[in-house]
Amino acid sequence: MSIIIEELFPEVCNLFGDTGNMRYLKLCLPEAEYISTKLNDTPYFAEHDVNMVYMGPMTEQTQINVIKRLMPYKDRIADMINKGTIFLMTGNSHEIFGKSITDRDGSITECLGLIDFYTTRNMMDRFSGLVLGTYDDIEIVGFRAQFTNGYLGENTSHFVNVTKGDGMNKDSKCEGFVKNNFFGTYILGPILVLNPYFTKKILYKLCGEEKKLAFEQEVIKAYNSRLEDFKDNHVGIH
């Protein structure tokens, strides 16, 4: 059975070089079928089964447009999450699946409400820096650049335990969220290129077996060097 991976709205969800996630995934798993869905297209997952859905960071106005585009498929997305479809949502794209985004002026953008998670946003206060932490037994490295602070509900599991740098808000050591195989994270990089062991975990979930990464020796060497650098230097500078 072929593996189907859908990328949502790459023409507008493409900030911070995170298009590299899909480019690298295609190199690691060339035998999969890749669907690229534009903003005005009907998502392929609406009428077909897929194994993975990816979406990258976007502007704040694009978030509003994406919420409108995905709202008709809210129940379908909820069913996919419950059944274990892999979702990887990077940058601010995962905010769309939470409850709401509240701006500094008090205005509220209602989101899909599929995850017990909410966001506050201040466009006058950019929140950026490096991130080092752990997910399961994997050390995760990456970068952040955001105008928002994310907050988990009581029953929402976080993605990364941050050991250096800030979490999803300035008072937290938690980063992102996980629900079944849904991974939502502010970590940029792109995360799949910077974190080969996490990428191996995603590939195992997709294929049910261990897969060799593209340029595996080189990306692991770069990852180990980056880990050493992150551990030796101050991170989380705003």
XYZ file of C-alpha atoms in Angstrom:
238
model
C 0.000 0.000 0.000
C 1.436 3.387 -0.995
C 2.151 6.069 1.574
C 0.384 9.360 0.850
C 1.685 12.630 2.303
C -0.228 15.877 1.786
C 1.306 19.333 2.121
C -1.236 22.067 2.751
C -1.029 25.461 1.063
C 2.742 25.630 0.353
C 2.357 28.805 -1.726
C 1.385 30.763 1.434
C 2.573 28.553 4.335
C 6.262 28.775 3.588
C 8.024 31.158 5.992
C 11.421 30.697 7.697
C 12.716 28.104 5.238
C 10.389 25.433 6.601
C 9.625 24.256 3.074
C 12.835 22.311 3.691
C 10.827 19.857 5.786
C 8.970 18.524 2.763
C 11.996 18.697 0.480
C 13.947 16.564 2.932
C 11.070 14.157 3.496
C 10.871 13.562 -0.260
C 14.564 12.679 -0.293
C 14.165 10.316 2.654
C 11.033 8.625 1.328
C 10.984 8.979 -2.477
C 8.611 6.039 -2.886
C 5.739 7.882 -1.176
C 3.061 9.808 -3.069
C 3.122 13.539 -2.368
C 0.067 15.759 -2.745
C 0.485 19.550 -2.807
C -2.795 21.313 -2.038
C -3.173 25.015 -2.825
C -5.227 27.378 -0.686
C -8.247 27.389 -2.988
C -8.165 23.641 -3.643
C -10.231 21.044 -1.831
C -7.849 19.219 0.523
C -7.064 15.744 -0.744
C -7.662 14.359 2.767
C -11.286 15.503 2.591
C -12.172 12.635 0.258
C -9.200 10.257 0.539
C -7.154 8.586 3.221
C -3.681 10.001 3.738
C -0.853 8.920 6.027
C 0.535 12.336 6.866
C -0.411 16.021 6.612
C 2.169 18.817 6.783
C 1.739 22.587 7.000
C 4.347 25.278 7.601
C 4.420 28.802 9.079
C 2.426 31.682 7.607
C 1.512 35.328 8.094
C -1.197 36.335 10.558
C -3.613 37.240 7.748
C -2.989 33.887 6.105
C -3.912 32.184 9.379
C -7.378 33.692 9.081
C -7.719 32.478 5.490
C -6.493 28.982 6.371
C -8.960 28.707 9.263
C -11.788 29.556 6.858
C -10.544 26.982 4.348
C -10.192 24.175 6.903
C -13.299 24.852 9.000
C -15.620 22.816 6.701
C -13.334 19.808 7.281
C -13.124 20.164 11.057
C -14.907 16.883 11.774
C -12.838 15.044 9.183
C -9.604 16.379 10.722
C -10.773 15.378 14.209
C -11.456 11.850 12.952
C -8.012 11.649 11.336
C -6.308 12.797 14.544
C -8.241 10.223 16.564
C -7.297 7.469 14.110
C -3.587 8.318 14.318
C -2.902 10.099 11.033
C 0.432 11.911 11.327
C 0.195 15.703 11.386
C 3.299 17.899 11.512
C 2.435 21.571 11.948
C 5.420 23.906 12.315
C 5.804 27.556 13.271
C 2.449 29.226 13.910
C 0.475 26.741 11.794
C -0.449 24.610 14.811
C -2.200 27.576 16.461
C -5.010 27.142 13.924
C -5.991 23.816 15.514
C -6.344 25.315 18.995
C -9.243 27.266 20.447
C -8.431 30.899 19.762
C -5.840 33.612 19.124
C -6.262 36.753 21.235
C -4.549 39.930 20.064
C -3.146 42.743 22.187
C -6.203 44.918 21.460
C -8.522 42.211 22.806
C -9.794 40.997 19.433
C -10.195 37.242 19.211
C -9.758 34.941 16.226
C -11.690 31.713 16.723
C -9.726 28.680 15.550
C -10.730 25.092 14.719
C -11.007 24.128 18.396
C -9.633 20.618 17.910
C -6.879 20.926 20.533
C -7.174 22.365 24.061
C -4.668 25.113 23.356
C -4.923 28.877 23.025
C -2.690 31.718 21.918
C -2.092 35.362 22.786
C -0.444 37.628 20.221
C 1.462 40.907 20.500
C 2.847 42.155 17.209
C 4.998 44.665 19.128
C 6.887 41.933 20.986
C 8.803 39.425 18.915
C 9.664 36.256 20.835
C 12.731 34.565 19.350
C 15.778 32.478 20.172
C 17.201 28.973 20.156
C 15.575 25.873 21.644
C 17.124 22.752 23.158
C 15.004 20.056 24.769
C 13.812 16.473 24.732
C 10.938 14.522 23.227
C 10.758 10.972 24.567
C 14.418 9.886 24.431
C 15.372 12.295 21.625
C 17.170 15.601 22.064
C 15.508 18.278 19.924
C 17.214 21.429 18.639
C 15.815 24.335 16.681
C 14.884 27.977 16.490
C 11.849 30.098 17.211
C 10.544 33.403 15.835
C 7.052 34.320 16.997
C 4.790 37.135 18.101
C 2.609 34.750 20.094
C 2.619 32.900 23.376
C 0.964 29.479 23.457
C -0.807 27.938 26.448
C -1.841 24.308 26.947
C -5.117 23.185 28.426
C -5.052 20.865 31.432
C -5.440 17.694 29.380
C -3.092 18.627 26.517
C 0.315 16.959 26.340
C 3.321 19.063 25.395
C 5.788 18.071 22.677
C 9.251 19.098 23.958
C 10.597 19.485 27.488
C 12.797 22.563 27.063
C 16.148 22.345 28.848
C 17.706 25.502 27.372
C 15.845 28.493 26.047
C 12.169 29.324 26.509
C 9.128 27.200 25.946
C 6.020 28.179 24.023
C 5.568 31.145 26.347
C 8.061 33.050 28.451
C 6.985 31.378 31.695
C 6.998 27.794 30.403
C 9.514 25.035 29.789
C 7.037 23.176 27.586
C 7.050 23.544 23.802
C 4.304 22.601 21.370
C 1.749 19.854 21.810
C 1.152 16.233 20.862
C -2.140 14.415 20.422
C -1.828 10.857 19.144
C 0.383 11.446 16.067
C -0.364 15.160 15.797
C 2.776 17.223 16.404
C 2.330 20.977 16.732
C 5.468 23.031 17.356
C 6.864 26.534 17.118
C 10.289 25.021 16.416
C 11.705 26.087 13.067
C 14.842 25.020 11.391
C 13.465 23.146 9.448
C 12.844 20.656 12.254
C 13.152 17.479 10.136
C 16.521 18.516 8.726
C 17.927 19.610 12.099
C 16.681 16.588 14.057
C 17.484 13.308 12.287
C 16.376 11.035 15.129
C 12.975 12.729 15.291
C 12.734 12.345 11.510
C 13.531 8.650 11.885
C 10.657 8.377 14.357
C 8.268 10.003 11.878
C 9.457 7.653 9.127
C 8.960 4.650 11.396
C 5.399 5.778 12.124
C 4.786 6.127 8.383
C 6.415 2.891 7.244
C 6.279 0.576 10.263
C 9.985 -0.107 9.904
C 13.347 1.581 10.314
C 14.322 3.769 7.356
C 17.698 5.192 6.404
C 17.737 8.957 6.094
C 18.931 10.850 3.058
C 22.530 11.916 3.725
C 22.198 10.186 7.088
C 25.849 10.303 8.103
C 26.130 13.992 7.247
C 22.906 15.112 8.971
C 23.726 13.156 12.146
C 27.221 14.671 12.224
C 25.729 18.167 11.823
C 23.111 17.396 14.500
C 25.767 16.281 17.004
C 27.802 19.409 16.317
C 24.717 21.581 16.768
C 23.853 19.855 20.042
C 27.326 20.538 21.369
C 27.113 24.178 20.301
C 23.655 24.680 21.849
C 24.780 23.141 25.129
C 27.899 25.301 25.307
C 26.226 28.621 24.533
C 23.474 30.781 25.956
C 20.169 30.254 24.184
C 16.748 31.845 24.349
C 17.899 35.403 23.615
C 14.937 37.631 22.728
